[in-house]
C-alpha positions as semicolon CSV with decimal commas, in nm:
position;residue;x (nm);y (nm);z (nm)
1;M;-0,721;0,346;0,330
2;S;-0,569;0,276;0,678
3;F;-0,733;0,024;0,922
4;V;-0,791;0,159;1,272
5;G;-0,863;-0,101;1,541
6;V;-1,185;-0,075;1,762
7;I;-1,098;-0,196;2,114
8;V;-1,357;-0,366;2,333
9;S;-1,256;-0,403;2,704
10;D;-1,426;-0,761;2,736
11;Q;-1,179;-0,991;2,563
12;W;-1,428;-1,259;2,503
13;L;-1,669;-1,006;2,345
14;H;-1,388;-0,857;2,141
15;S;-1,297;-1,205;2,005
16;Q;-1,649;-1,249;1,867
17;F;-1,618;-0,980;1,592
18;T;-1,377;-0,900;1,318
19;Q;-1,230;-0,546;1,309
20;V;-1,441;-0,471;1,000
21;E;-1,757;-0,573;1,190
22;L;-1,664;-0,367;1,491
23;R;-1,600;-0,051;1,282
24;T;-1,926;-0,095;1,105
25;L;-2,126;-0,150;1,425
26;K;-1,950;0,127;1,609
27;S;-2,043;0,374;1,331
28;K;-2,409;0,260;1,340
29;F;-2,418;0,295;1,712
30;I;-2,260;0,646;1,708
31;S;-2,507;0,755;1,438
32;V;-2,806;0,682;1,662
33;K;-2,636;0,838;1,963
34;S;-2,563;1,158;1,760
35;Q;-2,937;1,186;1,653
36;N;-3,086;1,101;2,001
37;G;-2,814;1,210;2,251
38;K;-2,812;0,850;2,386
39;V;-2,906;0,497;2,268
40;T;-3,178;0,311;2,432
41;I;-3,319;-0,042;2,400
42;G;-3,612;0,118;2,203
43;D;-3,370;0,249;1,940
44;L;-3,248;-0,096;1,850
45;P;-3,522;-0,268;1,642
46;P;-3,507;-0,015;1,349
47;L;-3,131;-0,015;1,374
48;M;-3,096;-0,391;1,383
49;A;-3,352;-0,458;1,113
50;K;-3,139;-0,249;0,871
51;L;-2,824;-0,432;0,944
52;K;-2,711;-0,667;0,659
53;A;-2,677;-0,960;0,896
54;F;-3,046;-0,946;0,983
55;N;-3,242;-0,761;0,715
56;E;-3,344;-1,067;0,536
57;M;-3,424;-1,268;0,845
58;F;-3,599;-1,044;1,090
59;N;-3,826;-0,737;1,070
60;E;-3,847;-0,463;1,333
61;E;-4,134;-0,633;1,513
62;E;-3,956;-0,976;1,538
63;I;-3,640;-0,795;1,675
64;R;-3,869;-0,596;1,924
65;N;-4,012;-0,932;2,053
66;I;-3,667;-1,092;2,096
67;L;-3,553;-0,784;2,301
68;A;-3,869;-0,793;2,507
69;E;-3,795;-1,153;2,610
70;S;-3,489;-1,027;2,808
71;G;-3,722;-0,806;3,029
72;S;-3,537;-0,489;2,951
73;D;-3,726;-0,159;2,949
74;V;-3,731;0,016;2,612
75;N;-3,611;0,344;2,781
76;D;-3,302;0,174;2,941
77;E;-2,990;0,336;2,809
78;I;-2,718;0,096;2,674
79;D;-2,345;0,141;2,599
80;F;-2,161;0,006;2,304
81;E;-2,053;-0,327;2,465
82;S;-2,414;-0,391;2,568
83;F;-2,516;-0,321;2,213
84;L;-2,266;-0,581;2,092
85;K;-2,400;-0,839;2,339
86;T;-2,748;-0,768;2,213
87;Y;-2,628;-0,814;1,852
88;L;-2,478;-1,152;1,946
89;N;-2,811;-1,260;2,109
90;I;-3,005;-1,177;1,797
91;Q;-2,740;-1,340;1,581
92;A;-2,773;-1,662;1,782
93;R;-3,143;-1,658;1,701
94;A;-3,055;-1,614;1,335
95;A;-2,816;-1,916;1,331
96;P;-3,083;-2,175;1,255
97;K;-3,196;-1,969;0,958
98;V;-2,842;-1,924;0,837
99;G;-2,774;-2,296;0,864
100;S;-3,078;-2,372;0,643
101;S;-2,978;-2,131;0,365
102;K;-2,764;-2,231;0,072
103;S;-2,402;-2,128;0,089
104;S;-2,198;-1,968;-0,190
105;S;-2,080;-2,216;-0,453
106;S;-1,759;-2,014;-0,498
107;F;-1,455;-2,189;-0,357
108;L;-1,310;-1,844;-0,270
109;K;-1,597;-1,740;-0,057
110;A;-1,436;-1,823;0,269
111;S;-1,676;-1,809;0,567
112;T;-1,588;-1,542;0,817
113;T;-1,907;-1,521;1,022
114;T;-1,896;-1,475;1,392
115;L;-2,133;-1,765;1,443
116;L;-1,866;-2,035;1,402
117;H;-1,513;-1,943;1,524
118;T;-1,395;-2,292;1,549
119;I;-1,111;-2,398;1,316
120;S;-1,032;-2,730;1,159
121;E;-0,721;-2,886;1,308
122;S;-0,682;-3,105;0,997
123;E;-0,694;-2,798;0,766
124;K;-0,448;-2,615;0,993
125;S;-0,203;-2,913;0,978
126;S;-0,253;-2,938;0,600
127;Y;-0,177;-2,566;0,540
128;V;0,122;-2,579;0,780
129;A;0,269;-2,878;0,575
130;H;0,220;-2,671;0,254
131;I;0,390;-2,369;0,411
132;N;0,674;-2,580;0,551
133;S;0,721;-2,729;0,202
134;Y;0,702;-2,415;-0,010
135;L;0,882;-2,168;0,220
136;R;1,132;-2,379;0,391
137;D;1,425;-2,227;0,188
138;D;1,311;-1,874;0,214
139;P;1,612;-1,660;0,332
140;F;1,409;-1,482;0,604
141;L;1,159;-1,736;0,714
142;K;1,378;-2,043;0,729
143;Q;1,480;-1,938;1,081
144;F;1,119;-1,993;1,189
145;L;1,038;-2,307;0,990
146;P;0,929;-2,572;1,005
147;I;0,613;-2,480;1,191
148;D;0,473;-2,731;1,443
149;P;0,116;-2,801;1,330
150;A;0,024;-2,905;1,684
151;S;0,100;-2,561;1,823
152;N;-0,030;-2,207;1,755
153;A;0,301;-2,109;1,599
154;L;0,131;-2,052;1,264
155;F;-0,085;-1,771;1,405
156;D;0,198;-1,618;1,603
157;L;0,424;-1,614;1,290
158;A;0,144;-1,456;1,080
159;K;0,121;-1,154;1,313
160;D;0,399;-0,957;1,156
161;G;0,267;-1,001;0,800
162;V;0,582;-1,141;0,643
163;L;0,462;-1,500;0,615
164;L;0,131;-1,402;0,451
165;C;0,307;-1,172;0,202
166;K;0,557;-1,453;0,110
167;L;0,265;-1,703;0,068
168;I;0,096;-1,471;-0,170
169;N;0,410;-1,460;-0,380
170;V;0,422;-1,847;-0,378
171;A;0,062;-1,857;-0,501
172;V;0,109;-1,584;-0,777
173;P;0,485;-1,514;-0,820
174;G;0,577;-1,146;-0,852
175;T;0,252;-1,009;-0,694
176;I;0,449;-0,833;-0,415
177;D;0,789;-0,667;-0,460
178;E;0,967;-0,821;-0,159
179;R;1,170;-0,506;-0,129
180;T;0,868;-0,346;0,020
181;I;0,811;-0,608;0,299
182;N;0,940;-0,496;0,630
183;M;1,155;-0,787;0,732
184;K;1,329;-0,771;1,071
185;R;1,334;-0,992;1,377
186;V;1,154;-0,714;1,563
187;I;0,923;-0,472;1,387
188;N;0,740;-0,172;1,530
189;P;0,355;-0,137;1,511
190;W;0,373;0,098;1,213
191;E;0,584;-0,146;1,008
192;R;0,354;-0,438;1,113
193;N;0,052;-0,243;0,999
194;E;0,222;-0,160;0,663
195;N;0,293;-0,529;0,603
196;H;-0,072;-0,627;0,669
197;T;-0,207;-0,352;0,461
198;L;0,029;-0,467;0,178
199;C;-0,083;-0,829;0,233
200;L;-0,472;-0,756;0,229
201;N;-0,443;-0,529;-0,079
202;S;-0,226;-0,784;-0,261
203;A;-0,457;-1,070;-0,152
204;K;-0,744;-0,873;-0,322
205;A;-0,529;-0,830;-0,628
206;I;-0,486;-1,205;-0,683
207;G;-0,866;-1,278;-0,622
208;C;-0,909;-1,329;-0,253
209;T;-1,220;-1,218;-0,074
210;V;-1,100;-1,003;0,217
211;V;-1,406;-0,766;0,277
212;N;-1,445;-0,894;0,633
213;I;-1,083;-0,879;0,748
214;G;-0,890;-0,583;0,868
215;T;-0,522;-0,539;0,950
216;Q;-0,596;-0,545;1,328
217;D;-0,747;-0,889;1,290
218;L;-0,416;-1,021;1,141
219;V;-0,207;-0,827;1,404
220;E;-0,403;-1,016;1,671
221;G;-0,354;-1,346;1,481
222;R;-0,724;-1,438;1,489
223;P;-0,707;-1,810;1,395
224;H;-1,028;-1,836;1,199
225;L;-0,952;-1,530;0,990
226;V;-0,579;-1,609;0,937
227;L;-0,670;-1,972;0,841
228;G;-0,946;-1,851;0,606
229;L;-0,705;-1,616;0,427
230;I;-0,433;-1,879;0,400
231;S;-0,681;-2,132;0,268
232;Q;-0,787;-1,894;-0,016
233;I;-0,425;-1,812;-0,107
234;I;-0,335;-2,178;-0,127
235;K;-0,636;-2,259;-0,339
236;I;-0,553;-1,996;-0,579
237;Q;-0,206;-2,147;-0,605
238;L;-0,339;-2,505;-0,654
239;L;-0,608;-2,403;-0,909
240;A;-0,388;-2,159;-1,107
241;D;-0,347;-2,385;-1,409
242;L;-0,711;-2,488;-1,435
243;N;-0,800;-2,281;-1,734
244;L;-0,761;-2,318;-2,112
245;R;-0,492;-2,046;-2,134
246;K;-0,258;-2,216;-1,890
247;T;-0,356;-2,575;-1,986
248;P;-0,491;-2,584;-2,347
249;Q;-0,503;-2,975;-2,307
250;L;-0,823;-2,925;-2,106
251;V;-1,003;-2,895;-2,428
252;E;-0,994;-3,275;-2,438
253;L;-1,272;-3,268;-2,176
254;V;-1,530;-3,163;-2,443
255;E;-1,622;-3,349;-2,750
256;D;-1,761;-3,061;-2,958
257;S;-1,588;-2,745;-3,033
258;N;-1,912;-2,560;-2,956
259;D;-1,880;-2,670;-2,584
260;V;-1,543;-2,482;-2,545
261;E;-1,716;-2,166;-2,460
262;E;-1,898;-2,335;-2,176
263;L;-1,569;-2,485;-2,060
264;M;-1,407;-2,140;-2,048
265;G;-1,685;-2,011;-1,821
266;L;-1,650;-2,284;-1,564
267;A;-1,504;-2,191;-1,213
268;P;-1,178;-2,369;-1,148
269;E;-1,325;-2,615;-0,896
270;K;-1,608;-2,706;-1,139
271;L;-1,341;-2,761;-1,411
272;L;-1,154;-2,990;-1,166
273;L;-1,468;-3,194;-1,112
274;K;-1,525;-3,222;-1,484
275;W;-1,163;-3,341;-1,527
276;M;-1,213;-3,589;-1,250
277;N;-1,539;-3,731;-1,399
278;F;-1,385;-3,746;-1,749
279;H;-1,128;-3,990;-1,606
280;L;-1,363;-4,181;-1,387
281;K;-1,589;-4,249;-1,685
282;K;-1,294;-4,397;-1,872
283;A;-1,212;-4,604;-1,568
284;G;-1,566;-4,755;-1,560
285;Y;-1,678;-4,575;-1,245
286;K;-2,064;-4,566;-1,264
287;K;-2,125;-4,256;-1,051
288;T;-2,081;-3,884;-1,109
289;V;-1,875;-3,691;-0,856
290;A;-2,070;-3,365;-0,783
291;N;-1,872;-3,233;-0,484
292;F;-1,555;-3,267;-0,293
293;S;-1,715;-3,394;0,022
294;S;-1,983;-3,661;0,049
295;D;-1,916;-3,806;-0,296
296;L;-1,563;-3,881;-0,205
297;K;-1,611;-4,023;0,148
298;D;-1,600;-4,394;0,059
299;G;-1,272;-4,353;-0,138
300;E;-1,400;-4,547;-0,436
301;A;-1,383;-4,263;-0,676
302;Y;-1,016;-4,188;-0,576
303;A;-0,929;-4,559;-0,621
304;Y;-1,069;-4,557;-0,976
305;L;-0,908;-4,222;-1,056
306;L;-0,561;-4,320;-0,945
307;N;-0,579;-4,663;-1,112
308;V;-0,654;-4,499;-1,450
309;L;-0,390;-4,219;-1,405
310;A;-0,109;-4,433;-1,259
311;P;-0,188;-4,801;-1,338
312;E;0,171;-4,899;-1,265
313;H;0,095;-4,839;-0,884
314;C;-0,254;-5,003;-0,909
315;S;-0,358;-5,235;-0,627
316;P;-0,673;-5,447;-0,668
317;A;-0,692;-5,458;-0,280
318;T;-0,794;-5,085;-0,279
319;L;-1,134;-5,165;-0,419
320;D;-1,168;-5,499;-0,233
321;V;-1,145;-5,359;0,123
322;K;-1,473;-5,296;0,303
323;D;-1,354;-5,030;0,557
324;P;-1,358;-4,679;0,410
325;T;-1,064;-4,559;0,634
326;E;-0,852;-4,853;0,519
327;R;-0,935;-4,781;0,160
328;A;-0,852;-4,410;0,208
329;N;-0,519;-4,508;0,346
330;L;-0,437;-4,719;0,044
331;V;-0,553;-4,435;-0,186
332;L;-0,300;-4,205;-0,004
333;E;-0,022;-4,462;-0,037
334;H;-0,099;-4,482;-0,410
335;A;-0,087;-4,110;-0,441
336;E;0,243;-4,091;-0,254
337;K;0,395;-4,336;-0,515
338;M;0,300;-4,069;-0,766
339;D;0,492;-3,813;-0,575
340;C;0,186;-3,633;-0,442
341;K;0,265;-3,480;-0,096
342;R;0,059;-3,622;0,183
343;Y;-0,135;-3,312;0,306
344;L;-0,442;-3,500;0,435
345;D;-0,519;-3,801;0,648
346;P;-0,749;-4,092;0,579
347;K;-1,006;-3,951;0,820
348;D;-1,015;-3,623;0,618
349;I;-1,139;-3,826;0,321
350;V;-1,385;-4,025;0,528
351;E;-1,517;-3,715;0,701
352;G;-1,554;-3,545;0,365
353;S;-1,342;-3,242;0,423
354;S;-1,424;-3,024;0,127
355;N;-1,115;-2,800;0,130
356;L;-0,865;-3,074;0,177
357;N;-1,019;-3,304;-0,086
358;L;-1,020;-3,017;-0,335
359;A;-0,654;-2,949;-0,254
360;F;-0,578;-3,322;-0,295
361;V;-0,750;-3,358;-0,630
362;A;-0,577;-3,047;-0,758
363;Q;-0,237;-3,190;-0,661
364;I;-0,320;-3,511;-0,849
365;F;-0,411;-3,298;-1,153
366;H;-0,078;-3,108;-1,131
367;Q;0,117;-3,435;-1,091
368;R;-0,053;-3,630;-1,361
369;S;-0,345;-3,483;-1,554
370;G;-0,374;-3,782;-1,792
371;L;-0,468;-3,549;-2,076
372;S;-0,337;-3,612;-2,429
373;T;-0,122;-3,360;-2,624
374;D;-0,342;-3,397;-2,928
375;S;-0,185;-3,117;-3,143
376;K;-0,503;-3,047;-3,327
377;K;-0,717;-2,988;-3,022
378;V;-0,448;-2,798;-2,836
379;S;-0,382;-2,562;-3,125
380;F;-0,752;-2,498;-3,132
381;A;-0,751;-2,402;-2,758
382;E;-0,434;-2,176;-2,813
383;M;-0,626;-1,996;-3,095
384;M;-0,879;-1,880;-2,833
385;T;-0,618;-1,686;-2,639
386;D;-0,700;-1,315;-2,651
387;D;-0,452;-1,047;-2,735
388;E;-0,236;-0,948;-2,428
389;L;-0,398;-0,612;-2,365
390;I;-0,756;-0,750;-2,354
391;S;-0,634;-1,026;-2,126
392;R;-0,476;-0,783;-1,890
393;E;-0,784;-0,566;-1,882
394;E;-1,009;-0,868;-1,823
395;R;-0,785;-0,956;-1,523
396;C;-0,791;-0,609;-1,382
397;F;-1,171;-0,573;-1,391
398;R;-1,240;-0,935;-1,287
399;L;-1,021;-0,883;-0,968
400;W;-1,175;-0,545;-0,906
401;I;-1,518;-0,687;-0,915
402;N;-1,424;-0,968;-0,684
403;S;-1,274;-0,725;-0,439
404;L;-1,607;-0,536;-0,395
405;G;-1,749;-0,827;-0,186
406;I;-2,056;-0,903;-0,406
407;N;-2,222;-1,229;-0,362
408;S;-2,120;-1,372;-0,704
409;Y;-1,767;-1,464;-0,784
410;V;-1,629;-1,385;-1,129
411;N;-1,401;-1,656;-1,286
412;N;-1,426;-1,557;-1,645
413;L;-1,520;-1,189;-1,696
414;F;-1,668;-1,202;-2,046
415;E;-1,875;-1,516;-1,981
416;D;-1,986;-1,436;-1,618
417;V;-2,129;-1,087;-1,694
418;R;-2,347;-1,192;-2,002
419;N;-2,663;-1,261;-1,789
420;G;-2,645;-0,917;-1,641
421;W;-2,679;-1,034;-1,277
422;V;-2,307;-0,967;-1,178
423;L;-2,322;-0,616;-1,339
424;L;-2,635;-0,544;-1,133
425;E;-2,461;-0,657;-0,816
426;V;-2,165;-0,429;-0,899
427;L;-2,393;-0,136;-0,971
428;D;-2,576;-0,188;-0,641
429;K;-2,234;-0,185;-0,466
430;V;-2,101;0,130;-0,633
431;S;-2,434;0,311;-0,637
432;P;-2,639;0,162;-0,348
433;G;-3,017;0,147;-0,418
434;S;-2,988;0,204;-0,786
435;V;-3,102;-0,154;-0,883
436;N;-3,469;-0,251;-0,886
437;W;-3,419;-0,619;-0,773
438;K;-3,803;-0,685;-0,833
439;H;-3,733;-0,654;-1,201
440;S;-3,416;-0,865;-1,200
441;T;-3,378;-1,229;-1,254
442;K;-3,119;-1,428;-1,053
443;P;-2,910;-1,713;-1,219
444;P;-2,953;-1,982;-1,328
445;I;-3,155;-1,805;-1,609
446;K;-3,314;-2,041;-1,859
447;M;-3,511;-1,781;-2,058
448;P;-3,279;-1,571;-2,283
449;F;-3,505;-1,264;-2,272
450;R;-3,459;-1,253;-1,883
451;K;-3,086;-1,202;-1,950
452;V;-3,165;-0,918;-2,184
453;E;-3,395;-0,761;-1,923
454;N;-3,119;-0,773;-1,665
455;C;-2,874;-0,608;-1,918
456;N;-3,130;-0,359;-2,024
457;Q;-3,146;-0,243;-1,654
458;V;-2,771;-0,230;-1,648
459;V;-2,767;0,004;-1,947
460;K;-3,046;0,218;-1,791
461;I;-2,865;0,258;-1,463
462;G;-2,536;0,331;-1,643
463;K;-2,706;0,619;-1,824
464;Q;-2,840;0,753;-1,500
465;L;-2,492;0,761;-1,359
466;K;-2,384;0,962;-1,664
467;L;-2,176;0,680;-1,817
468;S;-2,121;0,703;-2,200
469;L;-2,349;0,434;-2,343
470;V;-2,447;0,583;-2,679
471;N;-2,605;0,313;-2,909
472;V;-2,551;0,045;-2,642
473;G;-2,833;-0,203;-2,564
474;G;-2,858;-0,483;-2,318
475;N;-2,822;-0,739;-2,597
476;D;-2,467;-0,619;-2,654
477;F;-2,374;-0,751;-2,309
478;V;-2,574;-1,078;-2,358
479;Q;-2,378;-1,127;-2,692
480;G;-2,050;-1,091;-2,495
481;N;-1,907;-0,797;-2,689
482;K;-1,563;-0,780;-2,525
483;K;-1,466;-0,424;-2,616
484;L;-1,808;-0,282;-2,499
485;I;-1,786;-0,475;-2,172
486;L;-1,437;-0,348;-2,107
487;A;-1,538;0,009;-2,192
488;F;-1,838;-0,009;-1,961
489;L;-1,643;-0,150;-1,678
490;W;-1,366;0,106;-1,712
491;Q;-1,620;0,378;-1,671
492;L;-1,778;0,196;-1,372
493;M;-1,455;0,151;-1,196
494;R;-1,366;0,516;-1,260
495;F;-1,703;0,622;-1,123
496;N;-1,632;0,412;-0,811
497;M;-1,297;0,571;-0,763
498;L;-1,447;0,915;-0,793
499;Q;-1,712;0,833;-0,541
500;L;-1,426;0,758;-0,292
501;L;-1,296;1,115;-0,357
502;K;-1,637;1,279;-0,284
503;N;-1,519;1,360;0,073
504;L;-1,275;1,603;-0,091
505;R;-1,558;1,804;-0,252
506;S;-1,533;2,074;0,020
507;R;-1,204;2,175;-0,132
508;F;-1,370;2,214;-0,461
509;R;-1,675;2,400;-0,324
510;G;-1,919;2,124;-0,392
511;K;-1,842;2,077;-0,760
512;E;-1,781;1,735;-0,914
513;I;-1,408;1,622;-0,914
514;T;-1,273;1,595;-1,268
515;D;-0,964;1,426;-1,423
516;A;-0,824;1,775;-1,447
517;D;-0,861;1,824;-1,072
518;I;-0,689;1,490;-0,994
519;L;-0,405;1,585;-1,231
520;A;-0,360;1,932;-1,068
521;W;-0,364;1,771;-0,718
522;A;-0,097;1,524;-0,820
523;N;0,128;1,786;-0,973
524;K;0,082;2,022;-0,680
525;K;0,158;1,747;-0,430
526;V;0,488;1,663;-0,609
527;K;0,579;2,035;-0,654
528;N;0,532;2,102;-0,290
529;T;0,813;1,860;-0,198
530;G;1,056;2,073;-0,418
531;R;1,070;1,831;-0,705
532;T;1,024;1,941;-1,068
533;S;0,858;1,639;-1,216
534;K;0,517;1,695;-1,375
535;M;0,256;1,492;-1,562
536;E;0,085;1,662;-1,858
537;S;-0,200;1,402;-1,878
538;F;-0,283;1,046;-1,788
539;K;-0,145;0,938;-2,121
540;D;0,190;1,127;-2,074
541;K;0,461;0,883;-2,202
542;S;0,716;1,023;-1,966
543;L;0,517;0,835;-1,685
544;S;0,651;0,502;-1,813
545;N;0,973;0,527;-1,607
546;G;0,765;0,545;-1,295
547;L;0,962;0,830;-1,130
548;F;0,664;1,066;-1,105
549;F;0,448;0,803;-0,935
550;L;0,725;0,729;-0,678
551;E;0,767;1,107;-0,610
552;L;0,383;1,124;-0,564
553;L;0,380;0,832;-0,323
554;S;0,670;0,989;-0,133
555;A;0,486;1,317;-0,113
556;V;0,192;1,141;0,050
557;E;0,415;0,949;0,295
558;P;0,787;1,036;0,287
559;R;0,911;0,726;0,461
560;V;0,740;0,477;0,232
561;V;0,983;0,500;-0,066
562;N;1,333;0,378;-0,026
563;W;1,520;0,581;-0,295
564;N;1,810;0,353;-0,295
565;L;1,592;0,096;-0,467
566;V;1,475;0,328;-0,747
567;T;1,636;0,309;-1,088
568;K;1,657;0,589;-1,348
569;G;1,406;0,397;-1,553
570;E;1,603;0,426;-1,872
571;S;1,581;0,068;-2,002
572;D;1,284;-0,166;-2,006
573;E;1,441;-0,371;-1,730
574;E;1,475;-0,052;-1,506
575;K;1,128;0,058;-1,594
576;K;0,986;-0,281;-1,479
577;L;1,181;-0,270;-1,153
578;N;1,024;0,078;-1,083
579;A;0,680;-0,040;-1,190
580;T;0,673;-0,336;-0,975
581;Y;0,800;-0,139;-0,673
582;I;0,541;0,133;-0,725
583;I;0,251;-0,117;-0,713
584;S;0,374;-0,271;-0,392
585;V;0,444;0,076;-0,229
586;A;0,098;0,192;-0,326
587;R;-0,065;-0,120;-0,180
588;K;0,147;-0,069;0,137
589;L;-0,010;0,278;0,172
590;G;-0,354;0,115;0,151
591;C;-0,439;0,160;-0,222
592;S;-0,645;-0,113;-0,401
593;I;-0,461;-0,163;-0,721
594;F;-0,523;-0,421;-0,989
595;L;-0,277;-0,303;-1,257
596;L;0,032;-0,505;-1,366
597;P;0,368;-0,353;-1,400
598;E;0,330;-0,364;-1,782
599;D;0,033;-0,124;-1,754
600;I;0,246;0,137;-1,592
601;M;0,521;0,094;-1,846
602;E;0,281;0,120;-2,133
603;V;0,096;0,409;-1,968
604;S;-0,241;0,225;-2,002
605;M;-0,541;0,238;-1,780
606;L;-0,368;0,493;-1,555
607;S;-0,664;0,725;-1,524
608;C;-0,832;0,457;-1,323
């Protein structure tokens, strides 16, 4: 999928919307114009009331009253820019309601609303310091680093996409094959767009939420969107080890082996809080830290935490001082002695900057977790590691779900789908209107039968979508049957992919597109380029060398594959080089891919 920018002549008005928002609103505006020949003030209430931004806040009558206040006649014709101004006017009225609602608990749900386009200078400085530290030796970027945090150089440097792609690789090494990044001092608009398409699809593939960002937003270097994306990427890097698979010592946080399952289901930031409170309790701190903002403002929790983790640098003065800013400064001095980089200032602690405090605590965890290496407990945690294939499939489906832009955020697939709510959200996204929300129960769910009810509805809808669910009941999901969950999600993901191909139905005279149709299309596409490669099925073992996929990608867009970088795919090492290259080339073309190179090499899950 390519991202085409919508241009608005009024620069201020243009700056109030992301490209994704502009494209959505433009299509809604055009649809009304197509039906009526023009758009009038009177057409707006039913249109606005259906928009996602307002449908839970205003009904048609309320919107009609808001429009009436401006004194406009309902028969007055309006153009697209006037429509946008009206949208902002209604949105401003919605602001108080938005402010009173509960925000998402997920650390990755970065706010990209048009109500607040201000950026935090402290956060910008912190992220710039992080980038300067981790990318200063990069062969290409070192000519532009260090970035001055007081300037807008960060946003200017982000405009060609190289910095963001490189940062993704720092967060999750190997995500992007750097051979596919267009790296030159001066790049043309096509190459810039390729870099940003590669960046956004790769960001999705590591777990970022990018549903509200288009490539044009990054080309323009929109500060609040660039900073929001960088924030997510850095958090993924900082919280990467906060799970039992990477850090089995975390099992020490629970006393009973029965609690390990609960530990596995915790979001990384919740696990970080649990780790922090575990040490604070040992240090004699009487309170429980429940967030990374107000509970840390006075600096006391930090003082106790660092005293128990690094007693050799302990200073009694830290707890004796009365001024929170002075105490915060002593805390940061203590942390520096532990080799924690100073990415935040005392005022960031005192003001309760949630993002920066989370990053600081994560850094302390990495530097000195204070967890034991009790071999008995660690070996127990290691036993819980699933086989590699299930682990890869869990990752693939988890990232796919998170890329859909649903309200929930999945941290642990098998745990998070058991109450049925996430699956209902996914179904509503891939088949809009299929879920009966009146018969659904939103978490937290205390009554077990409510979970079964949710999951029963999941099964019912799955059958309506013609998914194979023979002898499957809602309770199978509640029980966490891993193979069944994976099989269901594989079918759902495939259904979603086929939905995207529905616009090709005219070629097939209205009939449903099948695997055989896709297979025939791919073979014909490659054959038309004069090549002789062919795939017999989606399980064809000859696909493992990657050559057919590269020929197919080249057939779609000849300039996207650099054949000088392609190997013969004869050894495992050569196959992996090709597979890594394939994934990045496909993302560069606009494909959302959640496979790993090993999946291509083993010819698994390819029919997705």
